[in-house]
CSV table of C-alpha atoms in Angstrom, one decimal:
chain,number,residue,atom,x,y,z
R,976,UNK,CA,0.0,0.0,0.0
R,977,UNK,CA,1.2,2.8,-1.0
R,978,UNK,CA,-0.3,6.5,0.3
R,979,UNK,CA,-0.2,9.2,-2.4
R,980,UNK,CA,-1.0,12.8,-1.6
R,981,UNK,CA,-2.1,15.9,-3.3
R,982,UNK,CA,-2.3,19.4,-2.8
R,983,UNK,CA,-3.5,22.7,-3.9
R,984,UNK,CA,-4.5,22.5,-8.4
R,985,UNK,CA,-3.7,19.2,-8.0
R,986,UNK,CA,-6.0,18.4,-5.6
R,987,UNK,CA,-9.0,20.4,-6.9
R,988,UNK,CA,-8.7,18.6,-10.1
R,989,UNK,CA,-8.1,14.9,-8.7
R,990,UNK,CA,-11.2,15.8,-6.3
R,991,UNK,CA,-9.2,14.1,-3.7
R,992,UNK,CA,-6.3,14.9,-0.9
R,993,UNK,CA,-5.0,12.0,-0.5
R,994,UNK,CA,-5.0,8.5,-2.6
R,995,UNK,CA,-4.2,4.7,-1.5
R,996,UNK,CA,-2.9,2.7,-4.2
R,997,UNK,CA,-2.3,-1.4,-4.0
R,998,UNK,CA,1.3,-1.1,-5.3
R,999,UNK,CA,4.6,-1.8,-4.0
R,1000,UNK,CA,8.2,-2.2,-5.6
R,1001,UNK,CA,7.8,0.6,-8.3
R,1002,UNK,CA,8.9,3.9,-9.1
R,1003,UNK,CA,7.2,7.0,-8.6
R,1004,UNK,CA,7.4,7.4,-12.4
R,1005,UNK,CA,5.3,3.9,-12.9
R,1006,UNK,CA,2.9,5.3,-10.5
R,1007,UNK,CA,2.2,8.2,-12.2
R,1008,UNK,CA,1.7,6.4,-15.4
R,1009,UNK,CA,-0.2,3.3,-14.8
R,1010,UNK,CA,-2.6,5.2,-11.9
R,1011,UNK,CA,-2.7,8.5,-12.0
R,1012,UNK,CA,-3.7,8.4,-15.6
R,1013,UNK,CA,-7.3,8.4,-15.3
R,1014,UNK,CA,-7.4,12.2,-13.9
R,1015,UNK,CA,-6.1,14.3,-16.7
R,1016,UNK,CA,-3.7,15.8,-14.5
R,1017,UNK,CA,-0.7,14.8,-17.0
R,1018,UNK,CA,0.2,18.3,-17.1
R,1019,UNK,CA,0.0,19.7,-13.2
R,1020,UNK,CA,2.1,16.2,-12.6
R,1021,UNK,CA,5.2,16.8,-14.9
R,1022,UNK,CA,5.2,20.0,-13.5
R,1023,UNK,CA,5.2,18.6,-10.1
R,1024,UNK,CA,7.9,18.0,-7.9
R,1025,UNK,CA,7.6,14.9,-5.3
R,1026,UNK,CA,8.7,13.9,-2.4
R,1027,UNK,CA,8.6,10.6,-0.3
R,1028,UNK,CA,8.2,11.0,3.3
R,1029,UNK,CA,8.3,14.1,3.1
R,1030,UNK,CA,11.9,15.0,1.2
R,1031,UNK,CA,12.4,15.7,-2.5
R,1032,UNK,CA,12.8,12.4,-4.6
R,1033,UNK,CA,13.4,11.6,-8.1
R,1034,UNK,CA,11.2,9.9,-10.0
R,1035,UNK,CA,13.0,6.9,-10.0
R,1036,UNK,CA,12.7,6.1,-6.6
R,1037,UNK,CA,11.4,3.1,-6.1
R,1038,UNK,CA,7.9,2.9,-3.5
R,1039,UNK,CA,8.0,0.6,-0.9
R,1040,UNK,CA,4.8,-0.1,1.3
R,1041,UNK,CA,4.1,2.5,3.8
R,1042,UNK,CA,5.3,4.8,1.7
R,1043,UNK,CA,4.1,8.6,1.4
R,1044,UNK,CA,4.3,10.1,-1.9
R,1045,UNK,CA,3.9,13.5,-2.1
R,1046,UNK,CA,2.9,15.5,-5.5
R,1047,UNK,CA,3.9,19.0,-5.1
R,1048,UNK,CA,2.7,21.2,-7.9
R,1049,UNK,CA,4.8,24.6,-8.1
R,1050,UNK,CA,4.8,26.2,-4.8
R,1051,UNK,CA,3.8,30.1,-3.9
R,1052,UNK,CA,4.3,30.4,-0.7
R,1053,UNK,CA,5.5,33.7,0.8
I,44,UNK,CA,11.1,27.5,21.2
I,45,UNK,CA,11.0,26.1,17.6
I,46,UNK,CA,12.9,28.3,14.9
I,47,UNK,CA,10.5,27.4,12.5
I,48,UNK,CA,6.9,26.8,12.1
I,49,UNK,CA,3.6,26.7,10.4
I,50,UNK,CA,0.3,28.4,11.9
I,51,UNK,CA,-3.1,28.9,11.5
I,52,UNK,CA,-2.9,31.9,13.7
I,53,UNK,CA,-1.9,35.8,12.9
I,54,UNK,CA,1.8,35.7,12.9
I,55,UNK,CA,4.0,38.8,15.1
I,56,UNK,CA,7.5,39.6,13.6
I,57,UNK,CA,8.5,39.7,17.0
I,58,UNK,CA,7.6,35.8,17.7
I,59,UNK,CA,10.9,35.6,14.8
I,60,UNK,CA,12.9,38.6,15.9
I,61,UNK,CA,12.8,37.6,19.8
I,62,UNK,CA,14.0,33.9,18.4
I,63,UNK,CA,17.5,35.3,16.9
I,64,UNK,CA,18.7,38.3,19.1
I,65,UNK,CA,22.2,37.2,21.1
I,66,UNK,CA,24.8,39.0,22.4
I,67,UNK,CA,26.6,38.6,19.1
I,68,UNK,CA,24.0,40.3,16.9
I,69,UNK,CA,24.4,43.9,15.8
I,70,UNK,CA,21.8,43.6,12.7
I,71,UNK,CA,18.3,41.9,12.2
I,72,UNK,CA,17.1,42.0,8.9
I,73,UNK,CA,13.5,40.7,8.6
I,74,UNK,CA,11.3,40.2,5.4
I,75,UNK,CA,7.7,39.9,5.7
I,76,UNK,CA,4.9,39.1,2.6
I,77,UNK,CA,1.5,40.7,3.0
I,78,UNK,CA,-1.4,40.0,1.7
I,79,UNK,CA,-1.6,42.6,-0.9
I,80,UNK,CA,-5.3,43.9,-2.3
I,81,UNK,CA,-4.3,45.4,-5.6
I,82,UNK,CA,-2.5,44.1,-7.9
I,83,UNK,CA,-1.9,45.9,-11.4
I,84,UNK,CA,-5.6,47.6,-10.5
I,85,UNK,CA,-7.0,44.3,-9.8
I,86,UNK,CA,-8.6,43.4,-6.2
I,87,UNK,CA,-8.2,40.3,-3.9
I,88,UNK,CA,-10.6,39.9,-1.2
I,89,UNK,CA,-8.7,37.6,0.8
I,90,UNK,CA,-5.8,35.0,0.3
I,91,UNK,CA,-5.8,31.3,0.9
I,92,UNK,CA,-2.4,29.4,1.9
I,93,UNK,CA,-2.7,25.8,2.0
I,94,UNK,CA,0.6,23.4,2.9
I,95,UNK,CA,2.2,20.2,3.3
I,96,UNK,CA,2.5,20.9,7.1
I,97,UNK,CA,5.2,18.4,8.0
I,98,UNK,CA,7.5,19.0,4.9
I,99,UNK,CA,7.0,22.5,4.9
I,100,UNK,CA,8.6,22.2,8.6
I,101,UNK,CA,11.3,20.3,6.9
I,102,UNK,CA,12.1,22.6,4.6
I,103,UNK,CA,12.2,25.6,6.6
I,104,UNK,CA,14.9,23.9,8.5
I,105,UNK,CA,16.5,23.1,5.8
I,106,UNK,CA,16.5,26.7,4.1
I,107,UNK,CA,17.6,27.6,8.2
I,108,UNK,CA,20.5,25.3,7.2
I,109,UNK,CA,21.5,26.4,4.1
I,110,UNK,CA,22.0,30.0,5.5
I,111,UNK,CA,24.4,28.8,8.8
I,112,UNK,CA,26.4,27.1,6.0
I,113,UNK,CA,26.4,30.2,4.3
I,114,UNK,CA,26.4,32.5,6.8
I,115,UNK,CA,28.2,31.0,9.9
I,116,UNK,CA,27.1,33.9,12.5
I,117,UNK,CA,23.6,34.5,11.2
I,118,UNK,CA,20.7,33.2,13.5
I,119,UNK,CA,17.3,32.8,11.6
I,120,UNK,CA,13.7,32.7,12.2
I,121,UNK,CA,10.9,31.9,10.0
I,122,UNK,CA,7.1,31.7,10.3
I,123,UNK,CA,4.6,31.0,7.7
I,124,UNK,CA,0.9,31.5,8.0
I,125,UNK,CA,-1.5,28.4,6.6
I,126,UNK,CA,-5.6,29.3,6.0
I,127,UNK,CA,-6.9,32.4,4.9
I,128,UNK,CA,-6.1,35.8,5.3
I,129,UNK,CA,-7.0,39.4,5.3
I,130,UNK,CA,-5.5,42.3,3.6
I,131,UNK,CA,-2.5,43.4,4.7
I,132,UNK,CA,-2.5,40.5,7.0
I,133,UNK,CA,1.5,38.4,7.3
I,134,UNK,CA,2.2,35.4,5.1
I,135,UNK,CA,5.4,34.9,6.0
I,136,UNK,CA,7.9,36.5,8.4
I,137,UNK,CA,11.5,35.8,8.1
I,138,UNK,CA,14.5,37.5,10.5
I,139,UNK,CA,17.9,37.2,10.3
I,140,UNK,CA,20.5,38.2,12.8
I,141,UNK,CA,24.0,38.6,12.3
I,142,UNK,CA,27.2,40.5,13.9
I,143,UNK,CA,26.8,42.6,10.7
I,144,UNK,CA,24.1,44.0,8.1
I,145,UNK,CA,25.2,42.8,5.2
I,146,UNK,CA,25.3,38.9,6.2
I,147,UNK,CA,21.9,39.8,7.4
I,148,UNK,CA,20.4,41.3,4.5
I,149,UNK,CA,22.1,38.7,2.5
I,150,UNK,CA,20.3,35.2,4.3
I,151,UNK,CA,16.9,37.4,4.8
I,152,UNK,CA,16.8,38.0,0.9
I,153,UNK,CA,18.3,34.2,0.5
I,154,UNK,CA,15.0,33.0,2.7
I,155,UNK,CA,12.7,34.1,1.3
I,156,UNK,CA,13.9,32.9,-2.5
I,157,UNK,CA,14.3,29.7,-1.2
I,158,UNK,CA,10.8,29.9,0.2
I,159,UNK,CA,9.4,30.4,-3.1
I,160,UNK,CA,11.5,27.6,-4.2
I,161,UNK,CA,11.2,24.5,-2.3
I,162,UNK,CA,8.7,24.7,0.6
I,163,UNK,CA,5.0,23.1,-0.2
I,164,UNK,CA,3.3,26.0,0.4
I,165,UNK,CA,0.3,27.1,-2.4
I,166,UNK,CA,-1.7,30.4,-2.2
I,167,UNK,CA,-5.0,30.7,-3.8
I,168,UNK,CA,-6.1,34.0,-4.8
I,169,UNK,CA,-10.0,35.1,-4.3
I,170,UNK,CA,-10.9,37.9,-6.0
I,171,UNK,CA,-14.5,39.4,-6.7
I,172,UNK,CA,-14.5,37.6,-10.2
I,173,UNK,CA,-12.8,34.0,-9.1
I,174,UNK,CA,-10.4,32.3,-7.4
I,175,UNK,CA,-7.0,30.9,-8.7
I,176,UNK,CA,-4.4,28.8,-7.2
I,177,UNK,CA,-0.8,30.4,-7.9
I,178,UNK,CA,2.3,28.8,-8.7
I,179,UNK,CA,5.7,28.9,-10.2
I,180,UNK,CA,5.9,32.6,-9.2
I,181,UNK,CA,9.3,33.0,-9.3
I,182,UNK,CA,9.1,31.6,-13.4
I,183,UNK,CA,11.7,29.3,-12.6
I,184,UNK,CA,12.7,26.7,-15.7
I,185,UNK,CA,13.7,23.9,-13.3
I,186,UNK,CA,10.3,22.9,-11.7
I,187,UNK,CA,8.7,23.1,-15.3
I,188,UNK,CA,10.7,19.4,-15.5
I,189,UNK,CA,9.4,18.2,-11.7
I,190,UNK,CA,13.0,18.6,-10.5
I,191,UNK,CA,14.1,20.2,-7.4
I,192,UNK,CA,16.8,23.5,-7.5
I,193,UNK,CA,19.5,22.6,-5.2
I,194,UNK,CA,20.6,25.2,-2.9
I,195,UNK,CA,23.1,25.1,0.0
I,196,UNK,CA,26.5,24.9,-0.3
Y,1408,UNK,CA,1.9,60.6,12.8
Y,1409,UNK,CA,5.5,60.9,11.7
Y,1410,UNK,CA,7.3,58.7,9.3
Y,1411,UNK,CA,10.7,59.7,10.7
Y,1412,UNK,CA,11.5,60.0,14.4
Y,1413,UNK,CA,14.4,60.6,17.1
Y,1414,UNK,CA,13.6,59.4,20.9
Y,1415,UNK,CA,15.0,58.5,24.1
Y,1416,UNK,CA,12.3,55.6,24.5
Y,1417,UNK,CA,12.8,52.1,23.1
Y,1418,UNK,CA,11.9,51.4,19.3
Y,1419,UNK,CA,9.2,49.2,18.9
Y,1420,UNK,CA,9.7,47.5,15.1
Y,1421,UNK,CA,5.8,47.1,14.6
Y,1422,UNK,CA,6.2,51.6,15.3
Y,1423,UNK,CA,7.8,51.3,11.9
Y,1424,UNK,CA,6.1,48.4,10.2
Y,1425,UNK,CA,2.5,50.0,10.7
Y,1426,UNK,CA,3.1,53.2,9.2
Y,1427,UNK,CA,4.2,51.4,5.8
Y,1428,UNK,CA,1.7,49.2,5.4
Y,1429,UNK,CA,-1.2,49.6,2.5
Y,1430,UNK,CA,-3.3,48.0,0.3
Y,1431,UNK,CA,-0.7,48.1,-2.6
Y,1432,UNK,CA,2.2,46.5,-0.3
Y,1433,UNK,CA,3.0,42.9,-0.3
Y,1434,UNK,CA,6.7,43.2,1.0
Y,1435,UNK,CA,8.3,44.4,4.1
Y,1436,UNK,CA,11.7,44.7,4.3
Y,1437,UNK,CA,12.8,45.9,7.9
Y,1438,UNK,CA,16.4,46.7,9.0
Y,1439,UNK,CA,17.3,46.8,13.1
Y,1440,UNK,CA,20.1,47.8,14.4
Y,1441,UNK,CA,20.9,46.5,17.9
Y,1442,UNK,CA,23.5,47.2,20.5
Y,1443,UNK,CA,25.9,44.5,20.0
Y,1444,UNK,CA,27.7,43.3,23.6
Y,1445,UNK,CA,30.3,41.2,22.4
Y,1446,UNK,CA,32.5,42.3,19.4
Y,1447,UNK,CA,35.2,40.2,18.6
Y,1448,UNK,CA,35.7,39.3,21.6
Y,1449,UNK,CA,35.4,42.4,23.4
Y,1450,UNK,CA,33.1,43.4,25.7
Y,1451,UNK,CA,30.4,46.1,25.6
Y,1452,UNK,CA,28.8,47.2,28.2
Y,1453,UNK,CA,26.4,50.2,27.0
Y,1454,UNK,CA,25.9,52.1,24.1
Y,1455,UNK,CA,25.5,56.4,24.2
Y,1456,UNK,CA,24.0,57.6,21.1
Y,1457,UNK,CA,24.2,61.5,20.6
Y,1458,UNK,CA,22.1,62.9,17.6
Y,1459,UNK,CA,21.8,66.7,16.8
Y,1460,UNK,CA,18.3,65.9,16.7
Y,1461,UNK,CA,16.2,68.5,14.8
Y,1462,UNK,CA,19.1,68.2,11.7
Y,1463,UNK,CA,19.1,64.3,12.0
Y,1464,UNK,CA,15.2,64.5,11.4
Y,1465,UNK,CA,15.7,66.4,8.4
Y,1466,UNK,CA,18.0,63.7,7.0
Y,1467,UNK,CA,16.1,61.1,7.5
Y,1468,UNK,CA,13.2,62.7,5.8
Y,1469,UNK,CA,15.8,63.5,2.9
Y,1470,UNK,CA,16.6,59.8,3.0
Y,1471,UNK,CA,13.3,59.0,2.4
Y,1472,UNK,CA,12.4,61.0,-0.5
Y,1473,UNK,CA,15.5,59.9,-2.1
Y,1474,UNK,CA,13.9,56.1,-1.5
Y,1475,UNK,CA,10.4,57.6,-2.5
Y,1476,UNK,CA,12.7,58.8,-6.2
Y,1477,UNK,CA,14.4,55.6,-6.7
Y,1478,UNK,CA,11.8,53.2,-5.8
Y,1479,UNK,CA,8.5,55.4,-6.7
Y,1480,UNK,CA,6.1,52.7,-4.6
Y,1481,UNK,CA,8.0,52.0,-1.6
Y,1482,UNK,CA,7.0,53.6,1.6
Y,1483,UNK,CA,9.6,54.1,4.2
Y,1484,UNK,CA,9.7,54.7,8.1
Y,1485,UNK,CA,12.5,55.2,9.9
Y,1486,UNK,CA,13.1,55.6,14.1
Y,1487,UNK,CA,16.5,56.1,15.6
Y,1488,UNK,CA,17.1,56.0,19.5
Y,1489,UNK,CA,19.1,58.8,21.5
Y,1490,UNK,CA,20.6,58.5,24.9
Y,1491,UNK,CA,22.3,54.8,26.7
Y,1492,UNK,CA,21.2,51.6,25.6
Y,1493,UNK,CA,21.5,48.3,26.9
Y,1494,UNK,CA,22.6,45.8,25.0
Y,1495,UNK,CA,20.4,44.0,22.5
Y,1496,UNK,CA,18.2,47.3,22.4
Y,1497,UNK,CA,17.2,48.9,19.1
Y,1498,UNK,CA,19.0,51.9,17.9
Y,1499,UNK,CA,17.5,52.2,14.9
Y,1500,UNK,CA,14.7,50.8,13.0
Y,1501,UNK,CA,14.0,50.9,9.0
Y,1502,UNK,CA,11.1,49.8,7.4
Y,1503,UNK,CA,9.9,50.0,4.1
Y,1504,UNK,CA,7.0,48.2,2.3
Y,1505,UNK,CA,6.6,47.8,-1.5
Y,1506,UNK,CA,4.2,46.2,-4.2
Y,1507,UNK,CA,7.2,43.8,-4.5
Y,1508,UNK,CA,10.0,42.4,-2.3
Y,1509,UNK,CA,12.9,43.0,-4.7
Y,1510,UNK,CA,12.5,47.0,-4.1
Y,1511,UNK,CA,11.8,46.4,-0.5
Y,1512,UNK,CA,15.1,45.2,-0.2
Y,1513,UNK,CA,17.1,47.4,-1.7
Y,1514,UNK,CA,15.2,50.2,-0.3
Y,1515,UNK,CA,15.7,49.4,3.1
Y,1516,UNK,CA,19.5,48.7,2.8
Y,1517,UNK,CA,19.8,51.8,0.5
Y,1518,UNK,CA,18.4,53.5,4.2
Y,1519,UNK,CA,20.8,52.1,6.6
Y,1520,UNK,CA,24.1,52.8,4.1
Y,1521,UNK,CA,22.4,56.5,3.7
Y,1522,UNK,CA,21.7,56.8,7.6
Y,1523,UNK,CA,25.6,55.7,7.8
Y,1524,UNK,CA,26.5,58.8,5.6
Y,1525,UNK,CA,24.3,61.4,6.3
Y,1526,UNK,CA,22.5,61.3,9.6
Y,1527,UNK,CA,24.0,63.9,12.0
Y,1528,UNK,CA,24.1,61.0,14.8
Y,1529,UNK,CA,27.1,59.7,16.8
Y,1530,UNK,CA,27.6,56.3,19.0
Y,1531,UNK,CA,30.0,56.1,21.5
Y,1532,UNK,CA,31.3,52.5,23.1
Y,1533,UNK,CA,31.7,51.9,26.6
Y,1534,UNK,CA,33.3,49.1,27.2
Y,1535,UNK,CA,34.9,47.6,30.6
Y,1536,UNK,CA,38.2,49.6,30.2
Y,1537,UNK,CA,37.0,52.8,28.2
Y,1538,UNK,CA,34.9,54.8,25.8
Y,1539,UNK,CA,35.2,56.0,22.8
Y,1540,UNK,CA,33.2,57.9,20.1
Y,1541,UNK,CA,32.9,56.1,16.8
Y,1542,UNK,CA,33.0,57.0,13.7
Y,1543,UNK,CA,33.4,56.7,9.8
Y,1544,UNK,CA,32.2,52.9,10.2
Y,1545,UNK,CA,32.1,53.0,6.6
Y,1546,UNK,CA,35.3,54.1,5.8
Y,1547,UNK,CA,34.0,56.9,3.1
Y,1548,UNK,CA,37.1,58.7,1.7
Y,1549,UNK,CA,34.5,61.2,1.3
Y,1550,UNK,CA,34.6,62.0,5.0
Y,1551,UNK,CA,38.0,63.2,5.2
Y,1552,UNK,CA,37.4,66.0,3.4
Y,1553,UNK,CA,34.5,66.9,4.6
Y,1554,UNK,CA,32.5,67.1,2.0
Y,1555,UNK,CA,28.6,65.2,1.6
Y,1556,UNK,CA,28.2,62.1,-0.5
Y,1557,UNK,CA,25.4,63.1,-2.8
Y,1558,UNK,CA,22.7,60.2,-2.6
Y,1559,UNK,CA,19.5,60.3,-4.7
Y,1560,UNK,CA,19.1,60.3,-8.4
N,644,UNK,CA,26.2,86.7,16.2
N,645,UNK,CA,27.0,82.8,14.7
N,646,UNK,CA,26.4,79.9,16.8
N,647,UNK,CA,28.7,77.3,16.3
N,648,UNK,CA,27.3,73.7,17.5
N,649,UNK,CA,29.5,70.8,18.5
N,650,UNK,CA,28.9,67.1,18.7
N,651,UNK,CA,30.5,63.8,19.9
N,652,UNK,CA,34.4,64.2,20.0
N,653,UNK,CA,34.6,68.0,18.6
N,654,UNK,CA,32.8,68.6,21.9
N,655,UNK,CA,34.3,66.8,24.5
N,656,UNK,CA,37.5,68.2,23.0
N,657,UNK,CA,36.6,71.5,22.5
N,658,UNK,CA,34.6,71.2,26.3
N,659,UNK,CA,31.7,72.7,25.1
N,660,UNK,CA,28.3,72.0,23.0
N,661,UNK,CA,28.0,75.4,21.5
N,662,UNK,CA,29.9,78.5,20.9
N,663,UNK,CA,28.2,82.0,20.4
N,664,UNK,CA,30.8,84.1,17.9
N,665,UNK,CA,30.5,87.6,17.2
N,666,UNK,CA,30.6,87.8,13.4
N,667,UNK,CA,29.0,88.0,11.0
N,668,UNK,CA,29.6,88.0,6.5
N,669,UNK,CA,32.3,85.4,7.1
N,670,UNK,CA,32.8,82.1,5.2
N,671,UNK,CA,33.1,78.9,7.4
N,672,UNK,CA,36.3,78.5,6.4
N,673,UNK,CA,37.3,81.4,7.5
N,674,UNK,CA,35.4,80.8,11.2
N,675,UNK,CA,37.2,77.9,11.4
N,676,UNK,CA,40.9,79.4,10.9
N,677,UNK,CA,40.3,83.0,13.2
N,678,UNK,CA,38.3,81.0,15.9
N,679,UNK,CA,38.3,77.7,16.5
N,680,UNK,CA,42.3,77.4,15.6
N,681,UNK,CA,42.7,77.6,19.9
N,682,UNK,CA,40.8,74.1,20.7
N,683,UNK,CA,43.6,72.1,18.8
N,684,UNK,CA,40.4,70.1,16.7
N,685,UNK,CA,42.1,71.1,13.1
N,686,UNK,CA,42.0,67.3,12.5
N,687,UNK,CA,38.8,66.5,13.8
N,688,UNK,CA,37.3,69.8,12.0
N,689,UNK,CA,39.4,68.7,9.1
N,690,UNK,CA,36.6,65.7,9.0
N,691,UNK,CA,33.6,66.8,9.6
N,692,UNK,CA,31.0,67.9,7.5
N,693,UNK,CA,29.1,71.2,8.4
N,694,UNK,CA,25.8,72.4,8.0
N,695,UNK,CA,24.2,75.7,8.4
N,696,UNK,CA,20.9,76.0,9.8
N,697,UNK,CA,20.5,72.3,9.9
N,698,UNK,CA,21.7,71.9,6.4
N,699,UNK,CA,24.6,70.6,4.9
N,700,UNK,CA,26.6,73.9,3.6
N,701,UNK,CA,29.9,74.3,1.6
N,702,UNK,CA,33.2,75.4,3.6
N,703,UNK,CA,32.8,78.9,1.0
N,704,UNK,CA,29.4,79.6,2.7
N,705,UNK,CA,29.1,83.0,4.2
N,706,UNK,CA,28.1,82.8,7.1
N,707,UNK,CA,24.9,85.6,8.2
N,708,UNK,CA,24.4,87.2,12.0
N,709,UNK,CA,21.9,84.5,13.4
N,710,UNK,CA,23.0,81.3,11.7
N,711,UNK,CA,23.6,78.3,13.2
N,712,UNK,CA,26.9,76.2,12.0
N,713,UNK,CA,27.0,72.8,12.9
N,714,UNK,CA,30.3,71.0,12.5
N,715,UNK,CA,29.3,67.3,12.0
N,716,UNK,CA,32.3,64.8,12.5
N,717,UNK,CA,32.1,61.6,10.8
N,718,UNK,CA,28.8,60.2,11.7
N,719,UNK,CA,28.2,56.9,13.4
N,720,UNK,CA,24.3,56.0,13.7
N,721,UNK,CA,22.4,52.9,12.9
């Protein structure tokens, strides 16, 4: 199980904060792809940085259960 | 008494400034965002922050980090407000202390870019006509790609 | 109320902040100076500022229309402390608001090197084993001489 | 009648805050050399800035019955 979480654009469009996805063993790249697909977000997600347990990872990283994958669309705070 | 922190509650420059005066210190420089009503003519009614609480934590540290590698004898503060907020109200309030001005200036200035940069932190506009959630203010190439600018050392 | 002040009482930052703040402003960029105790190594025990006050007014004023020509939205407030200070006490507080933060910045930096040049105002150290009145902190040939740096346009 | 104001060092040295000297259609130059040549400040004057009527002024200003000259040594606030 892996817990995927999304914020601000990201989240309004996905209509959800927060995702749980039966996966373990792949990279944050395959998760995009094979379930993230289905919300048209293709765009707000390249832009997005991400982070796993909350520090910056590439995409490469592979997920292991229990992870926390954060999508982090352009930030603005300040 | 944490350095740095995330709150739903008005934010006082002096909750930062307090944290970095020592007997070392000669200048404080402090930076702190507003929430602006006009911009270029047009009107916001109120801001929104949302953030990745924990992370945003994290990265505030880190950013605290970056400067005492930078700047050995600068001490530094920063608060960021999550929720909404009224005109002229504090997003974010950032001091510095140093020995001197000009490291001071320097890691203030340095803050807050590195705010802009790497802390999950979103703002959502609300004007009369609609609401938008901002981003990539600072037009930077390297998030376009989903990759995170390194700062530090 | 006045934008630019001299006083024997302690400086409080948000004296400064509040008079800069408006709708348009969505940076604050504050400088404070403090009363340093321990400077490389040596030990301060109290500061003496001496000002020739009604002049040191002026200057400040002048300091802030130069801002007000260089940086035409940035609103600037500036308060300097006379008389003994304890250490860690403000002696002089700068702050200047702007649409933006980049001019906040340089606008409130521009105000402490100009305050450094121009402001009839004079500290003198007392340490454990002496005083002594400082001066030319920034090393300006064009003190030696006599003669005013020009600031503004 | 010029009053001549002192500050910070030029006053301790000179042991006095202000000076009241009878004269008048005088540059400060010239104030300097006839009467403040007895304090031994030449180096400290030699420094300072001056202003006249709590502006900055040029050593060839002549100097009026009722102004006030303030000799400014190097300044050290903020």
């Amino acid at each position: 199980m892996i817990q995927v979480l999304l914020f601000a654009g990201l989240k309004d469009k996905v209509g959800s904060s927060s995702l749980r996805i039966k996966e373990e063993n792949i990279t944050i790249e395959e998760l995009k792809r094979t379930h993230l697909g289905i919300y048209g977000v293709e765009e707000l997600l390249q832009q997005s940085m991400v982070a796993v347990n909350e520090e910056y990872a590439e995409m490469d990283t592979i997920l292991k259960t229990g992870d926390v994958v954060a999508f982090v669309p352009p930030v603005s705070g300040g | 008494m944490r350095q740095y922190w995330m709150t739903k509650d008005p934010i006082q420059i002096n909750d930062c400034i307090e944290r970095v005066i020592r007997p070392e210190a000669g200048a404080i420089s402090t930076f702190i965002g507003i929430a602006r009503e006009f911009t270029e003519g047009k009107r916001t009614l109120y801001l929104e922050y949302e953030a990745y609480v924990p992370m945003a934590v994290k990265q505030l540290e880190r950013i605290g980090r970056e400067i005492q590698d930078k700047w050995p004898e600068a001490r530094t503060s920063i608060a960021h407000r999550i929720g909404d907020l009224g005109i002229s109200e504090i997003a974010v309030a950032i001091a510095v202390s140093s020995p001197h001005r000009d490291e001071a200036f320097q890691a203030s200035r340095y803050a807050i870019e590195r705010i802009k940069e790497i802390v999950p932190i979103w703002k959502k506009e609300h004007w009369e006509d609609g609401t938008k959630w901002m981003g990539d203010q600072k037009e930077q190439v390297a998030y376009h790609d989903g990759k995170l600018k390194r700062g530090g050392k």
